[in-house]
Amino acid sequence: MIQMEGVNKYFGDHHVLKNISLTIEEGEKVVIIGPSGSGKSTLIRCINGLETITDGLITIQDIDVTKKEAPIRNIREKVAMVFQNFNLYAHKTILENLTLAPIKVKGIKKAEAEKTGMEYLERVGLADKAAAYPAQLSGGQQQRVAIARALNMHPEVILFDEPTSALDPEMIQEVLDVMIDLSKINITMIVVTHEMGFARTVADKVIFMDDGAIVETGTPEHFFTSTENQRAKDFLSKIIHH
Amino acid sequence: MLYLSTISWLQEGPFALYRWNSLKEDLPLFFHAFLYTIGISLGALALAFVLGIFFGILSATKNKGAVFLSRIYVEFFQNTPLLIQIFFIYYGLPLINIVLPVYLIGILCVGIYHGAYIAEVVRSGIGSVPRGQSEAAASQGFSYWETMFYVVLPQAWRMMLPPLTNQLVNLIKNTSTIAIISGADIMFTANSWSSMNLNYVPAFAFAGILYFILCFPLAKWARHMEEKNKKAYSR
């Protein structure tokens, strides 16, 4: 469904993505891990065109995302994103956060967008907050709303950019629980995270990145127990001890 | 001794009561001028807003050409006197056979001039909205302009309101410059009326009051909105 071939990206002289190639199937749950600054976030931001690439090819359902005339709006209707800092629209209520893009971008009727919006708020356990504003919610609640907002676009893919990294420790689990619940439906999830427990439970495939390159790809079983790669081993030993 | 008494002071000289009575008789003249000033102000305001929002957004883009264009506009009109711009249009355009009515020149010149200031207010207002907001909108498929109008500008509005009101008040006061090209506004009316009958004090005092009536409630309203906005997004 998503294909990257020979993707390179530079920020000035800095080579952030080095010859990335990968294939992600429909419905697959992919977790990308690796040290900070290894290019994980940049990689997923390229998938929905938030970052442009220097060369290479990215296709989603055979549509070339990297072309200048790419139907970027259609792509973003299919590929939703959840950010590290939630980025809920501060001037809109929770329900309005869920319905703004479906109404204005997808042209869905307001009543319909609100109906499905309430269903997704129910799913993330925040239906009672529909009329509140983002500033009144805790970080964990805001991130759950952000996931509901992504879902209300009825996407085929959701990109998660370190969804729990900005959260207080006691709020991490409530967000992970929502994501684990989500992994049971047929939606493609690409998750950049440092939560190894989540990776183990949910991932069909773990991608380990270091210094802009994909170092290893495998099942969580293989990755966490029998990787031969020295850099991956070093990384895992640090993560597990901390 | 009678000379210094209060009564004589009210009977003759620049403050004499009969001068105020004569103002009262010619009140319809001033009322018409008042409406004229309001009309020019509204026209100029609409133009200034359109230009200000357009160039303000342009200067917040990453497109170098767009930023350059809006810098030229802003710097040129901010750094030359409004009066010169008015003279330039008033005397210059007829030389190439374009004769515009005075009220239109007023609207154009004051609107373009204040548009440059409003563009700066809009630019800094946009800059005050966290980048994550427009990134979220972009990731949901909003175009650049949709992102601006649905997400960024409504939030920037809070930051922009106090300086925008300053601009509006200045704009109203600056419409008085068209008096110099015979604009029939409050300032011109006060000047031409009083030069006929030497009632300078009542004329300009009353003109000042008329401008005050327009500007003071605006400034007051803006302060009220500013207070209200502090509590926004947390109802």
Short mmCIF file of C-alpha atoms in Angstrom, two decimals:
data_model
loop_
_atom_site.label_atom_id
_atom_site.label_comp_id
_atom_site.label_asym_id
_atom_site.label_seq_id
_atom_site.Cartn_x
_atom_site.Cartn_y
_atom_site.Cartn_z
CA MET A 1 0.00 0.00 0.00
CA ILE A 2 2.83 2.38 0.90
CA GLN A 3 6.08 2.05 -0.93
CA MET A 4 9.32 3.97 -0.52
CA GLU A 5 12.21 3.44 -2.90
CA GLY A 6 15.66 4.97 -2.55
CA VAL A 7 14.41 7.96 -0.57
CA ASN A 8 17.03 10.53 0.34
CA LYS A 9 16.53 13.77 2.19
CA TYR A 10 18.90 16.54 3.11
CA PHE A 11 18.41 19.46 5.49
CA GLY A 12 21.10 21.67 4.02
CA ASP A 13 24.27 19.56 4.26
CA HIS A 14 22.75 17.21 6.78
CA HIS A 15 21.79 13.87 5.24
CA VAL A 16 18.71 12.98 7.33
CA LEU A 17 17.30 10.09 5.30
CA LYS A 18 19.71 7.73 3.59
CA ASN A 19 18.46 5.58 0.76
CA ILE A 20 15.28 4.44 2.52
CA SER A 21 13.30 1.62 0.90
CA LEU A 22 10.35 -0.08 2.52
CA THR A 23 6.96 -1.55 1.79
CA ILE A 24 3.96 -1.37 4.09
CA GLU A 25 0.92 -3.53 3.40
CA GLU A 26 -2.68 -2.54 3.94
CA GLY A 27 -3.73 -3.02 7.56
CA GLU A 28 -0.19 -3.56 8.72
CA LYS A 29 0.96 -2.18 12.09
CA VAL A 30 4.49 -0.89 11.75
CA VAL A 31 6.53 0.48 14.64
CA ILE A 32 9.61 2.56 13.91
CA ILE A 33 12.15 2.79 16.69
CA GLY A 34 15.64 4.16 17.02
CA PRO A 35 17.67 6.80 18.84
CA SER A 36 16.70 10.49 18.78
CA GLY A 37 17.74 12.24 15.60
CA SER A 38 17.83 9.02 13.60
CA GLY A 39 15.25 10.34 11.10
CA LYS A 40 12.17 8.43 12.30
CA SER A 41 9.88 11.46 12.50
CA THR A 42 11.18 12.88 9.25
CA LEU A 43 10.49 9.55 7.58
CA ILE A 44 6.80 9.46 8.48
CA ARG A 45 6.38 13.18 7.79
CA CYS A 46 7.50 12.47 4.22
CA ILE A 47 4.68 9.97 3.78
CA ASN A 48 1.94 12.62 3.96
CA GLY A 49 4.04 15.30 2.33
CA LEU A 50 4.69 17.45 5.40
CA GLU A 51 8.34 17.14 4.40
CA THR A 52 9.59 17.05 0.83
CA ILE A 53 12.27 14.58 -0.15
CA THR A 54 15.46 15.27 -2.10
CA ASP A 55 15.20 12.19 -4.29
CA GLY A 56 13.56 8.80 -4.45
CA LEU A 57 9.98 7.64 -4.78
CA ILE A 58 7.08 7.40 -2.34
CA THR A 59 3.79 5.92 -3.51
CA ILE A 60 0.54 5.42 -1.64
CA GLN A 61 -1.85 3.05 -3.44
CA ASP A 62 0.26 3.60 -6.55
CA ILE A 63 -0.11 7.40 -6.39
CA ASP A 64 3.25 9.16 -6.51
CA VAL A 65 3.31 11.48 -3.48
CA THR A 66 6.55 13.20 -4.42
CA LYS A 67 5.46 14.68 -7.73
CA LYS A 68 4.79 18.39 -7.71
CA GLU A 69 1.29 17.91 -9.08
CA ALA A 70 0.49 15.09 -6.64
CA PRO A 71 -3.13 15.21 -5.35
CA ILE A 72 -1.84 16.05 -1.89
CA ARG A 73 -5.33 16.81 -0.57
CA ASN A 74 -6.59 13.35 -1.50
CA ILE A 75 -3.53 11.78 0.05
CA ARG A 76 -4.01 13.63 3.32
CA GLU A 77 -7.68 12.61 3.42
CA LYS A 78 -6.47 9.02 3.44
CA VAL A 79 -3.40 9.46 5.63
CA ALA A 80 -4.14 11.00 9.02
CA MET A 81 -1.52 12.06 11.52
CA VAL A 82 -1.20 12.23 15.30
CA PHE A 83 1.47 14.59 16.59
CA GLN A 84 3.78 14.55 19.58
CA ASN A 85 2.30 17.84 20.84
CA PHE A 86 -1.33 16.92 20.01
CA ASN A 87 -1.87 20.15 18.03
CA LEU A 88 -5.60 20.30 18.67
CA TYR A 89 -7.16 23.47 17.27
CA ALA A 90 -7.05 25.71 20.32
CA HIS A 91 -9.99 27.91 19.29
CA LYS A 92 -12.38 25.03 18.61
CA THR A 93 -14.30 22.78 20.98
CA ILE A 94 -13.38 19.11 21.14
CA LEU A 95 -16.25 18.11 18.85
CA GLU A 96 -15.44 20.94 16.43
CA ASN A 97 -11.85 19.67 16.34
CA LEU A 98 -13.21 16.38 15.09
CA THR A 99 -15.61 17.83 12.53
CA LEU A 100 -13.74 20.80 11.00
CA ALA A 101 -11.73 18.92 8.39
CA PRO A 102 -14.39 16.31 7.53
CA ILE A 103 -16.83 19.16 6.79
CA LYS A 104 -14.46 21.59 5.04
CA VAL A 105 -12.03 19.21 3.34
CA LYS A 106 -14.12 16.11 2.66
CA GLY A 107 -17.45 17.89 2.26
CA ILE A 108 -19.26 15.65 4.73
CA LYS A 109 -22.57 16.99 6.11
CA LYS A 110 -22.24 18.59 9.53
CA ALA A 111 -24.79 16.29 11.17
CA GLU A 112 -23.05 13.22 9.80
CA ALA A 113 -19.58 14.44 10.86
CA GLU A 114 -20.91 15.16 14.36
CA LYS A 115 -22.53 11.76 14.60
CA THR A 116 -19.38 9.84 13.71
CA GLY A 117 -17.34 12.32 15.75
CA MET A 118 -19.34 11.48 18.87
CA GLU A 119 -18.88 7.78 18.16
CA TYR A 120 -15.11 8.18 18.04
CA LEU A 121 -15.11 10.34 21.18
CA GLU A 122 -17.05 7.52 22.80
CA ARG A 123 -14.42 5.07 21.60
CA VAL A 124 -11.58 7.05 23.20
CA GLY A 125 -13.70 7.57 26.33
CA LEU A 126 -14.15 11.34 26.08
CA ALA A 127 -17.71 11.84 24.85
CA ASP A 128 -18.45 13.94 27.93
CA LYS A 129 -15.80 16.47 26.87
CA ALA A 130 -17.37 17.26 23.48
CA ALA A 131 -18.17 20.86 24.41
CA ALA A 132 -14.88 21.58 26.22
CA TYR A 133 -11.88 23.37 24.77
CA PRO A 134 -8.49 21.70 24.39
CA ALA A 135 -6.87 23.84 27.10
CA GLN A 136 -9.27 22.35 29.65
CA LEU A 137 -8.07 18.79 29.01
CA SER A 138 -5.01 16.96 30.31
CA GLY A 139 -2.26 16.00 27.89
CA GLY A 140 -3.41 12.39 27.78
CA GLN A 141 -6.98 13.44 27.07
CA GLN A 142 -5.84 15.84 24.35
CA GLN A 143 -3.90 13.09 22.64
CA ARG A 144 -6.90 10.76 22.79
CA VAL A 145 -8.96 13.53 21.16
CA ALA A 146 -6.23 13.93 18.53
CA ILE A 147 -6.58 10.21 17.74
CA ALA A 148 -10.36 10.57 17.50
CA ARG A 149 -9.84 13.58 15.21
CA ALA A 150 -7.64 11.48 12.96
CA LEU A 151 -10.23 8.66 12.94
CA ASN A 152 -13.08 11.00 12.02
CA MET A 153 -11.39 11.56 8.64
CA HIS A 154 -12.01 7.82 8.04
CA PRO A 155 -8.39 7.39 6.99
CA GLU A 156 -6.77 4.27 5.64
CA VAL A 157 -3.48 5.06 7.31
CA ILE A 158 -2.68 6.80 10.60
CA LEU A 159 0.81 8.10 11.25
CA PHE A 160 1.78 8.49 14.91
CA ASP A 161 4.75 10.79 15.56
CA GLU A 162 5.95 9.93 19.08
CA PRO A 163 2.40 10.17 20.45
CA THR A 164 3.36 9.65 24.08
CA SER A 165 6.69 11.50 24.27
CA ALA A 166 5.21 14.78 25.49
CA LEU A 167 3.05 13.15 28.16
CA ASP A 168 3.49 12.82 31.89
CA PRO A 169 4.26 9.19 32.76
CA GLU A 170 0.90 8.52 34.38
CA MET A 171 -0.91 9.52 31.17
CA ILE A 172 1.05 7.38 28.75
CA GLN A 173 -0.95 4.21 29.33
CA GLU A 174 -4.36 5.75 28.60
CA VAL A 175 -3.10 6.78 25.17
CA LEU A 176 -1.41 3.45 24.50
CA ASP A 177 -4.63 1.66 25.46
CA VAL A 178 -6.52 3.65 22.82
CA MET A 179 -3.87 2.77 20.24
CA ILE A 180 -3.94 -0.91 21.17
CA ASP A 181 -7.74 -0.84 20.81
CA LEU A 182 -7.27 0.78 17.40
CA SER A 183 -4.83 -1.89 16.26
CA LYS A 184 -7.68 -4.39 16.28
CA ILE A 185 -9.41 -2.74 13.33
CA ASN A 186 -8.26 -2.96 9.75
CA ILE A 187 -6.34 0.28 9.55
CA THR A 188 -2.71 0.78 8.63
CA MET A 189 -0.73 2.20 11.56
CA ILE A 190 2.79 3.56 11.37
CA VAL A 191 4.03 4.47 14.81
CA VAL A 192 7.24 6.21 15.81
CA THR A 193 7.67 5.50 19.50
CA HIS A 194 10.00 4.65 22.34
CA GLU A 195 7.38 2.43 23.98
CA MET A 196 8.88 -1.02 23.52
CA GLY A 197 6.03 -2.78 25.30
CA PHE A 198 3.61 -1.31 22.77
CA ALA A 199 5.87 -2.35 19.89
CA ARG A 200 5.95 -5.90 21.20
CA THR A 201 2.16 -6.17 21.63
CA VAL A 202 0.96 -4.42 18.52
CA ALA A 203 3.57 -4.42 15.78
CA ASP A 204 3.47 -6.73 12.80
CA LYS A 205 6.80 -5.27 11.83
CA VAL A 206 9.49 -3.34 13.67
CA ILE A 207 11.80 -1.03 11.78
CA PHE A 208 14.99 0.04 13.51
CA MET A 209 16.56 3.26 12.27
CA ASP A 210 19.92 4.75 13.10
CA ASP A 211 21.62 7.80 11.63
CA GLY A 212 19.10 8.25 8.82
CA ALA A 213 19.12 4.68 7.56
CA ILE A 214 16.97 1.61 8.14
CA VAL A 215 19.31 -0.75 9.94
CA GLU A 216 16.98 -3.62 10.52
CA THR A 217 13.43 -4.72 9.74
CA GLY A 218 11.73 -7.70 11.35
CA THR A 219 8.99 -9.10 13.50
CA PRO A 220 9.00 -7.88 17.11
CA GLU A 221 9.75 -11.44 18.17
CA HIS A 222 12.89 -11.51 16.06
CA PHE A 223 13.89 -7.94 16.85
CA PHE A 224 13.58 -8.07 20.63
CA THR A 225 15.02 -11.54 21.16
CA SER A 226 17.41 -12.48 18.42
CA THR A 227 18.70 -9.45 16.55
CA GLU A 228 22.29 -9.86 15.44
CA ASN A 229 22.76 -6.19 14.67
CA GLN A 230 25.18 -4.55 17.10
CA ARG A 231 23.65 -1.05 16.92
CA ALA A 232 20.18 -2.46 17.55
CA LYS A 233 21.51 -4.46 20.49
CA ASP A 234 23.16 -1.36 21.97
CA PHE A 235 19.97 0.63 21.58
CA LEU A 236 17.82 -2.08 23.16
CA SER A 237 20.13 -2.50 26.11
CA LYS A 238 19.97 1.24 26.83
CA ILE A 239 16.19 1.40 26.48
CA ILE A 240 15.59 -1.59 28.71
CA HIS A 241 17.88 -0.39 31.47
CA HIS A 242 16.21 2.99 31.68
CA MET B 1 -12.77 96.86 34.64
CA LEU B 2 -15.77 95.67 32.71
CA TYR B 3 -13.29 94.52 30.12
CA LEU B 4 -12.05 91.68 32.29
CA SER B 5 -15.43 90.60 33.55
CA THR B 6 -16.80 87.19 32.60
CA ILE B 7 -19.71 88.70 30.75
CA SER B 8 -17.60 90.61 28.26
CA TRP B 9 -15.46 87.54 27.72
CA LEU B 10 -18.57 85.64 26.68
CA GLN B 11 -19.82 88.50 24.56
CA GLU B 12 -16.80 89.17 22.42
CA GLY B 13 -13.51 87.60 21.39
CA PRO B 14 -12.81 84.12 20.03
CA PHE B 15 -14.86 82.33 22.71
CA ALA B 16 -17.94 84.56 22.43
CA LEU B 17 -21.32 82.91 22.83
CA TYR B 18 -22.70 84.22 19.54
CA ARG B 19 -20.00 82.23 17.73
CA TRP B 20 -21.34 79.03 19.35
CA ASN B 21 -24.87 80.04 18.40
CA SER B 22 -23.82 80.41 14.83
CA LEU B 23 -22.34 76.93 15.00
CA LYS B 24 -25.68 75.65 16.24
CA GLU B 25 -27.42 77.19 13.24
CA ASP B 26 -25.05 75.56 10.80
CA LEU B 27 -25.14 72.19 12.54
CA PRO B 28 -26.60 70.38 9.47
CA LEU B 29 -23.41 71.33 7.61
CA PHE B 30 -21.30 69.58 10.23
CA PHE B 31 -23.65 66.66 10.37
CA HIS B 32 -23.19 66.13 6.66
CA ALA B 33 -19.40 66.36 7.09
CA PHE B 34 -19.63 63.82 9.92
CA LEU B 35 -21.37 61.31 7.63
CA TYR B 36 -18.83 62.04 4.90
CA THR B 37 -15.96 61.22 7.27
CA ILE B 38 -17.72 58.01 8.37
CA GLY B 39 -18.20 57.04 4.73
CA ILE B 40 -14.55 57.63 3.82
CA SER B 41 -13.46 55.78 6.97
CA LEU B 42 -15.60 52.74 6.19
CA GLY B 43 -14.40 52.58 2.61
CA ALA B 44 -10.76 53.03 3.60
CA LEU B 45 -11.16 50.49 6.39
CA ALA B 46 -12.54 47.84 4.04
CA LEU B 47 -9.70 48.43 1.59
CA ALA B 48 -7.08 48.50 4.34
CA PHE B 49 -8.37 45.20 5.74
CA VAL B 50 -8.36 43.44 2.40
CA LEU B 51 -4.86 44.69 1.55
CA GLY B 52 -3.57 44.17 5.08
CA ILE B 53 -4.79 40.59 5.38
CA PHE B 54 -3.60 39.73 1.86
CA PHE B 55 -0.11 41.19 2.22
CA GLY B 56 0.15 40.10 5.84
CA ILE B 57 -0.45 36.48 4.81
CA LEU B 58 1.91 36.85 1.85
CA SER B 59 4.71 37.99 4.11
CA ALA B 60 4.11 34.98 6.38
CA THR B 61 4.63 32.49 3.53
CA LYS B 62 7.88 30.77 2.66
CA ASN B 63 7.74 32.05 -0.91
CA LYS B 64 10.58 34.56 -1.30
CA GLY B 65 8.93 36.44 -4.16
CA ALA B 66 5.71 36.88 -2.18
CA VAL B 67 7.59 38.05 0.90
CA PHE B 68 9.61 40.52 -1.19
CA LEU B 69 6.49 41.92 -2.83
CA SER B 70 4.78 42.50 0.48
CA ARG B 71 7.94 44.09 1.95
CA ILE B 72 8.00 46.60 -0.89
CA TYR B 73 4.36 47.48 -0.28
CA VAL B 74 4.76 47.80 3.49
CA GLU B 75 8.03 49.71 3.50
CA PHE B 76 7.03 52.11 0.74
CA PHE B 77 3.73 53.18 2.26
CA GLN B 78 4.90 53.16 5.87
CA ASN B 79 7.91 55.32 5.16
CA THR B 80 6.44 58.08 3.03
CA PRO B 81 3.96 60.67 4.34
CA LEU B 82 0.28 60.06 3.64
CA LEU B 83 0.00 63.66 2.52
CA ILE B 84 2.51 63.16 -0.28
CA GLN B 85 0.65 60.06 -1.43
CA ILE B 86 -2.57 62.08 -1.56
CA PHE B 87 -0.98 64.95 -3.46
CA PHE B 88 0.69 62.53 -5.81
CA ILE B 89 -2.66 60.96 -6.77
CA TYR B 90 -4.60 64.24 -6.71
CA TYR B 91 -2.20 66.20 -8.93
CA GLY B 92 -0.44 63.36 -10.71
CA LEU B 93 -3.24 61.21 -12.12
CA PRO B 94 -5.03 64.06 -13.97
CA LEU B 95 -1.81 64.49 -16.00
CA ILE B 96 -2.49 61.10 -17.54
CA ASN B 97 -6.19 61.93 -17.88
CA ILE B 98 -7.39 60.02 -14.85
CA VAL B 99 -9.58 62.24 -12.72
CA LEU B 100 -10.93 60.59 -9.62
CA PRO B 101 -13.53 62.09 -7.30
CA VAL B 102 -12.02 63.38 -4.08
CA TYR B 103 -13.82 60.87 -1.84
CA LEU B 104 -12.42 58.03 -3.90
CA ILE B 105 -8.90 59.43 -3.61
CA GLY B 106 -9.45 59.62 0.13
CA ILE B 107 -10.59 56.00 0.35
CA LEU B 108 -7.76 54.77 -1.89
CA CYS B 109 -4.94 56.69 -0.23
CA VAL B 110 -5.97 56.21 3.39
CA GLY B 111 -6.90 52.57 2.70
CA ILE B 112 -3.61 51.73 1.01
CA TYR B 113 -1.60 53.61 3.63
CA HIS B 114 -3.21 51.83 6.59
CA GLY B 115 -3.26 48.53 4.72
CA ALA B 116 0.53 48.61 5.03
CA TYR B 117 0.30 48.93 8.81
CA ILE B 118 -2.41 46.29 9.08
CA ALA B 119 -0.24 43.93 7.00
CA GLU B 120 2.41 44.18 9.70
CA VAL B 121 -0.14 43.54 12.43
CA VAL B 122 -1.43 40.47 10.55
CA ARG B 123 2.10 39.19 9.92
CA SER B 124 3.08 39.31 13.59
CA GLY B 125 -0.31 37.92 14.61
CA ILE B 126 0.21 34.91 12.35
CA GLY B 127 3.71 34.50 13.79
CA SER B 128 2.24 34.26 17.28
CA VAL B 129 0.21 31.12 16.47
CA PRO B 130 2.21 27.94 17.17
CA ARG B 131 3.44 26.15 14.04
CA GLY B 132 1.82 22.91 15.15
CA GLN B 133 -1.60 24.43 14.46
CA SER B 134 -0.96 24.95 10.76
CA GLU B 135 0.86 21.62 10.55
CA ALA B 136 -2.18 19.83 11.96
CA ALA B 137 -4.41 21.62 9.45
CA ALA B 138 -2.07 20.77 6.58
CA SER B 139 -2.01 17.11 7.66
CA GLN B 140 -5.82 17.06 7.47
CA GLY B 141 -5.78 18.23 3.87
CA PHE B 142 -6.44 21.96 4.30
CA SER B 143 -4.82 24.16 1.66
CA TYR B 144 -2.60 27.05 2.69
CA TRP B 145 -5.37 29.65 2.46
CA GLU B 146 -7.94 27.39 4.17
CA THR B 147 -5.45 26.81 6.98
CA MET B 148 -5.10 30.57 7.34
CA PHE B 149 -8.82 31.30 7.41
CA TYR B 150 -10.08 28.35 9.47
CA VAL B 151 -7.22 27.81 11.89
CA VAL B 152 -4.49 30.45 12.05
CA LEU B 153 -6.26 33.79 11.64
CA PRO B 154 -9.07 33.07 14.14
CA GLN B 155 -6.38 32.45 16.76
CA ALA B 156 -4.15 35.30 15.62
CA TRP B 157 -7.19 37.58 15.93
CA ARG B 158 -6.78 37.72 19.72
CA MET B 159 -3.25 39.02 19.39
CA MET B 160 -4.18 41.36 16.59
CA LEU B 161 -7.19 43.07 18.11
CA PRO B 162 -5.50 45.76 20.23
CA PRO B 163 -3.05 46.94 17.51
CA LEU B 164 -5.81 46.71 14.89
CA THR B 165 -7.98 49.05 16.89
CA ASN B 166 -5.09 51.47 17.15
CA GLN B 167 -4.92 51.36 13.39
CA LEU B 168 -8.65 51.93 13.02
CA VAL B 169 -8.56 54.97 15.30
CA ASN B 170 -5.54 56.34 13.43
CA LEU B 171 -7.28 55.67 10.14
CA ILE B 172 -10.32 57.69 11.15
CA LYS B 173 -8.15 60.57 12.28
CA ASN B 174 -6.03 60.38 9.14
CA THR B 175 -9.05 60.79 6.89
CA SER B 176 -8.77 64.45 7.95
CA THR B 177 -5.81 64.83 5.56
CA ILE B 178 -8.21 64.89 2.61
CA ALA B 179 -9.37 68.31 3.84
CA ILE B 180 -6.29 69.59 2.05
CA ILE B 181 -7.70 68.49 -1.31
CA SER B 182 -11.17 69.84 -0.44
CA GLY B 183 -12.68 66.64 0.78
CA ALA B 184 -15.91 67.91 2.44
CA ASP B 185 -15.07 65.94 5.58
CA ILE B 186 -15.23 67.19 9.18
CA MET B 187 -11.85 68.88 9.01
CA PHE B 188 -12.49 70.66 5.71
CA THR B 189 -15.94 71.79 6.80
CA ALA B 190 -14.62 73.20 10.07
CA ASN B 191 -11.83 74.99 8.24
CA SER B 192 -13.88 76.50 5.42
CA TRP B 193 -16.83 77.42 7.63
CA SER B 194 -14.69 79.19 10.19
CA SER B 195 -12.59 81.03 7.61
CA MET B 196 -15.78 82.75 6.47
CA ASN B 197 -16.92 83.90 9.92
CA LEU B 198 -13.75 83.64 12.04
CA ASN B 199 -15.50 81.22 14.46
CA TYR B 200 -12.33 79.19 14.73
CA VAL B 201 -12.70 78.10 18.33
CA PRO B 202 -16.19 76.60 18.11
CA ALA B 203 -15.44 75.10 14.69
CA PHE B 204 -12.31 73.18 15.64
CA ALA B 205 -13.48 72.35 19.14
CA PHE B 206 -16.61 70.81 17.67
CA ALA B 207 -14.64 69.04 14.92
CA GLY B 208 -12.45 67.54 17.65
CA ILE B 209 -15.54 66.37 19.52
CA LEU B 210 -16.90 64.70 16.38
CA TYR B 211 -13.68 62.75 15.87
CA PHE B 212 -13.72 61.86 19.55
CA ILE B 213 -17.28 60.53 19.27
CA LEU B 214 -16.11 58.21 16.51
CA CYS B 215 -12.84 57.05 18.04
CA PHE B 216 -13.50 56.80 21.76
CA PRO B 217 -16.19 54.07 21.66
CA LEU B 218 -13.96 52.02 19.36
CA ALA B 219 -11.02 52.18 21.71
CA LYS B 220 -13.34 51.35 24.59
CA TRP B 221 -14.88 48.42 22.74
CA ALA B 222 -11.46 47.04 21.85
CA ARG B 223 -10.38 47.09 25.48
CA HIS B 224 -13.56 45.23 26.38
CA MET B 225 -12.89 42.60 23.69
CA GLU B 226 -9.32 42.27 24.85
CA GLU B 227 -10.50 41.47 28.38
CA LYS B 228 -13.10 39.05 27.07
CA ASN B 229 -10.55 37.33 24.84
CA LYS B 230 -8.31 36.62 27.79
CA LYS B 231 -10.94 34.18 28.95
CA ALA B 232 -11.48 32.72 25.49
CA TYR B 233 -10.99 29.03 24.62
CA SER B 234 -11.71 27.98 28.20
CA ARG B 235 -15.47 28.25 28.52
#
